[in-house]
Amino acid sequence: MADHRYQRTDNDIKRVFLASLQTTAFDQVSITQLTKSCLIDRSTFYAHYDSLYTLAQAVITDVISDLQSTLKTSLMKQHEPEFNHYQYFRDSLVRLFNDNAAKIILLRQINLGQNSFDAQCRRLFSDYYTQVFHLSADNFTIYLLVNLAMSDFDYILQHQRAPELAEIRSGLKGIEQIFN
């Protein structure tokens, strides 16, 4: 029973935190404000989190975990003959990003340095592409693919769809012309 109450309180803290970010910049959110909105005392908050930064990190980790699971499934399926990386990536990410768009937009605004949402996504995409293409993380191709993935991410959030392969190819041809 205690685990259920702990989890419910944890979910409430995260929910109120995200609601607070809709109207208040991260650096202006206070623990006092959160505890009042959650109807808990400060000691309860601190039983869950050391600070607002650890709370922000936990909320970011929730979304990153879903993204990581999607990428892990893709890696497991990559050897199936009919498996299409981009289609799976596109469909799964569009669903994940559209389901969590408001949350993701808020979380991307929190500057946690190397623990920020975008920094974690970049590391995750880098790890993914190094496994798929068997290249080292410092290979320029990996850097380009990570940036392409982040651009897809931005595009999905703005347009609620992933770019089609033809759009990506056309864009890459346009970029190639710059270098000719």
CSV table of C-alpha atoms in Angstrom, one decimal:
chain,number,residue,atom,x,y,z
A,1,MET,CA,0.0,0.0,0.0
A,2,ALA,CA,2.8,2.4,0.8
A,3,ASP,CA,4.4,2.0,-2.6
A,4,HIS,CA,1.1,2.9,-4.3
A,5,ARG,CA,0.8,6.1,-2.2
A,6,TYR,CA,4.5,7.0,-2.9
A,7,GLN,CA,4.0,6.5,-6.6
A,8,ARG,CA,0.7,8.5,-6.6
A,9,THR,CA,2.5,11.4,-4.8
A,10,ASP,CA,5.4,11.2,-7.1
A,11,ASN,CA,3.1,11.4,-10.1
A,12,ASP,CA,1.3,14.3,-8.6
A,13,ILE,CA,4.6,16.2,-8.0
A,14,LYS,CA,5.6,15.6,-11.6
A,15,ARG,CA,2.1,16.6,-12.9
A,16,VAL,CA,2.1,19.8,-10.9
A,17,PHE,CA,5.7,20.6,-11.9
A,18,LEU,CA,4.8,20.3,-15.6
A,19,ALA,CA,1.7,22.4,-15.0
A,20,SER,CA,3.8,25.0,-13.3
A,21,LEU,CA,6.2,25.1,-16.3
A,22,GLN,CA,3.3,26.2,-18.5
A,23,THR,CA,3.1,29.5,-16.7
A,24,THR,CA,6.4,29.9,-14.9
A,25,ALA,CA,10.0,29.6,-16.1
A,26,PHE,CA,11.9,26.7,-14.6
A,27,ASP,CA,14.2,29.1,-12.6
A,28,GLN,CA,11.1,30.7,-11.1
A,29,VAL,CA,9.4,27.5,-9.9
A,30,SER,CA,9.7,27.0,-6.2
A,31,ILE,CA,9.4,24.0,-4.0
A,32,THR,CA,7.0,25.9,-1.8
A,33,GLN,CA,4.7,26.5,-4.8
A,34,LEU,CA,4.8,22.8,-5.8
A,35,THR,CA,4.2,21.5,-2.3
A,36,LYS,CA,1.2,23.8,-1.8
A,37,SER,CA,-0.3,22.8,-5.2
A,38,CYS,CA,0.3,19.1,-4.4
A,39,LEU,CA,-1.1,19.5,-0.8
A,40,ILE,CA,2.1,17.9,0.6
A,41,ASP,CA,4.8,19.3,2.9
A,42,ARG,CA,8.4,20.0,2.1
A,43,SER,CA,9.6,16.8,3.8
A,44,THR,CA,7.4,14.8,1.5
A,45,PHE,CA,8.9,16.6,-1.5
A,46,TYR,CA,12.4,15.9,-0.3
A,47,ALA,CA,11.5,12.2,0.3
A,48,HIS,CA,11.1,12.1,-3.5
A,49,TYR,CA,13.6,14.6,-4.8
A,50,ASP,CA,16.7,16.4,-3.6
A,51,SER,CA,15.9,19.5,-5.5
A,52,LEU,CA,13.9,21.0,-8.4
A,53,TYR,CA,16.8,19.9,-10.6
A,54,THR,CA,16.5,16.2,-9.7
A,55,LEU,CA,12.7,16.5,-10.3
A,56,ALA,CA,13.3,18.0,-13.7
A,57,GLN,CA,15.8,15.3,-14.4
A,58,ALA,CA,13.3,12.6,-13.4
A,59,VAL,CA,10.6,14.0,-15.7
A,60,ILE,CA,13.1,14.2,-18.6
A,61,THR,CA,14.2,10.7,-17.9
A,62,ASP,CA,10.6,9.4,-18.1
A,63,VAL,CA,10.3,10.7,-21.7
A,64,ILE,CA,13.9,9.7,-22.6
A,65,SER,CA,13.2,6.2,-21.4
A,66,ASP,CA,10.3,5.9,-23.8
A,67,LEU,CA,12.5,7.1,-26.7
A,68,GLN,CA,15.2,4.7,-25.6
A,69,SER,CA,12.8,1.8,-25.6
A,70,THR,CA,11.7,2.7,-29.2
A,71,LEU,CA,15.3,2.8,-30.4
A,72,LYS,CA,16.1,-0.5,-28.6
A,73,THR,CA,13.2,-2.2,-30.3
A,74,SER,CA,14.5,-0.9,-33.6
A,75,LEU,CA,17.9,-2.4,-32.9
A,76,MET,CA,16.4,-5.8,-32.1
A,77,LYS,CA,14.3,-5.8,-35.3
A,78,GLN,CA,17.0,-4.5,-37.6
A,79,HIS,CA,18.0,-7.9,-38.9
A,80,GLU,CA,14.4,-8.8,-39.9
A,81,PRO,CA,14.3,-8.9,-43.7
A,82,GLU,CA,11.3,-6.7,-44.1
A,83,PHE,CA,12.3,-4.2,-41.4
A,84,ASN,CA,12.4,-0.6,-42.5
A,85,HIS,CA,14.4,1.5,-40.0
A,86,TYR,CA,13.0,4.9,-41.1
A,87,GLN,CA,9.4,3.8,-41.3
A,88,TYR,CA,9.6,2.3,-37.8
A,89,PHE,CA,11.5,5.3,-36.4
A,90,ARG,CA,9.1,7.7,-38.1
A,91,ASP,CA,5.9,6.0,-37.0
A,92,SER,CA,7.1,5.3,-33.4
A,93,LEU,CA,8.6,8.7,-32.9
A,94,VAL,CA,5.6,10.6,-34.4
A,95,ARG,CA,3.4,8.7,-32.0
A,96,LEU,CA,5.7,9.3,-29.0
A,97,PHE,CA,6.3,13.0,-29.8
A,98,ASN,CA,2.7,13.8,-30.6
A,99,ASP,CA,1.5,12.1,-27.4
A,100,ASN,CA,4.0,14.0,-25.3
A,101,ALA,CA,4.4,17.2,-27.4
A,102,ALA,CA,3.4,19.7,-24.8
A,103,LYS,CA,5.6,18.0,-22.1
A,104,ILE,CA,8.6,17.8,-24.5
A,105,ILE,CA,8.3,21.4,-25.5
A,106,LEU,CA,8.4,22.4,-21.8
A,107,LEU,CA,11.2,20.1,-20.9
A,108,ARG,CA,13.4,21.3,-23.8
A,109,GLN,CA,13.4,24.8,-22.2
A,110,ILE,CA,15.0,23.6,-19.0
A,111,ASN,CA,18.8,24.1,-19.1
A,112,LEU,CA,20.5,21.3,-17.3
A,113,GLY,CA,23.6,21.3,-19.3
A,114,GLN,CA,24.6,17.7,-20.3
A,115,ASN,CA,21.5,16.4,-18.5
A,116,SER,CA,19.1,18.6,-20.5
A,117,PHE,CA,16.5,17.0,-22.7
A,118,ASP,CA,18.2,17.7,-26.0
A,119,ALA,CA,21.7,16.7,-24.8
A,120,GLN,CA,20.3,13.4,-23.6
A,121,CYS,CA,18.5,12.9,-27.0
A,122,ARG,CA,21.7,13.6,-28.8
A,123,ARG,CA,23.6,11.0,-26.8
A,124,LEU,CA,20.9,8.5,-27.3
A,125,PHE,CA,20.8,9.0,-31.1
A,126,SER,CA,24.6,8.9,-31.2
A,127,ASP,CA,24.6,5.6,-29.3
A,128,TYR,CA,21.9,4.3,-31.6
A,129,TYR,CA,23.6,5.2,-34.9
A,130,THR,CA,27.0,3.9,-33.8
A,131,GLN,CA,25.3,0.5,-33.2
A,132,VAL,CA,23.4,0.6,-36.5
A,133,PHE,CA,26.2,1.7,-38.7
A,134,HIS,CA,29.2,0.3,-36.7
A,135,LEU,CA,31.0,3.6,-36.7
A,136,SER,CA,32.7,5.4,-33.8
A,137,ALA,CA,30.8,8.1,-32.0
A,138,ASP,CA,33.3,10.7,-33.3
A,139,ASN,CA,32.8,9.9,-36.9
A,140,PHE,CA,31.4,12.9,-38.8
A,141,THR,CA,28.6,10.7,-40.3
A,142,ILE,CA,27.3,10.0,-36.8
A,143,TYR,CA,27.3,13.7,-36.1
A,144,LEU,CA,25.3,14.4,-39.3
A,145,LEU,CA,22.8,11.6,-38.5
A,146,VAL,CA,22.3,12.9,-34.9
A,147,ASN,CA,21.7,16.4,-36.2
A,148,LEU,CA,19.3,15.0,-38.8
A,149,ALA,CA,17.4,13.1,-36.1
A,150,MET,CA,17.2,16.3,-34.0
A,151,SER,CA,15.9,18.1,-37.1
A,152,ASP,CA,13.3,15.4,-37.6
A,153,PHE,CA,12.4,15.8,-33.9
A,154,ASP,CA,11.9,19.6,-34.4
A,155,TYR,CA,9.9,18.9,-37.6
A,156,ILE,CA,7.6,16.4,-35.9
A,157,LEU,CA,6.9,18.7,-33.0
A,158,GLN,CA,6.1,21.6,-35.4
A,159,HIS,CA,4.1,19.7,-38.0
A,160,GLN,CA,2.8,16.6,-36.1
A,161,ARG,CA,4.3,14.4,-38.7
A,162,ALA,CA,7.7,13.2,-39.8
A,163,PRO,CA,9.2,14.3,-43.1
A,164,GLU,CA,8.8,11.7,-45.8
A,165,LEU,CA,11.9,10.1,-47.2
A,166,ALA,CA,11.4,12.1,-50.5
A,167,GLU,CA,11.5,15.3,-48.5
A,168,ILE,CA,14.7,14.3,-46.7
A,169,ARG,CA,16.3,13.2,-50.0
A,170,SER,CA,15.3,16.5,-51.6
A,171,GLY,CA,16.7,18.5,-48.7
A,172,LEU,CA,20.0,16.5,-48.8
A,173,LYS,CA,20.3,17.2,-52.5
A,174,GLY,CA,19.8,20.9,-51.9
A,175,ILE,CA,22.6,20.7,-49.2
A,176,GLU,CA,24.8,18.8,-51.6
A,177,GLN,CA,24.4,21.6,-54.2
A,178,ILE,CA,25.9,24.0,-51.7
A,179,PHE,CA,29.1,22.1,-51.7
A,180,ASN,CA,29.4,21.7,-55.5
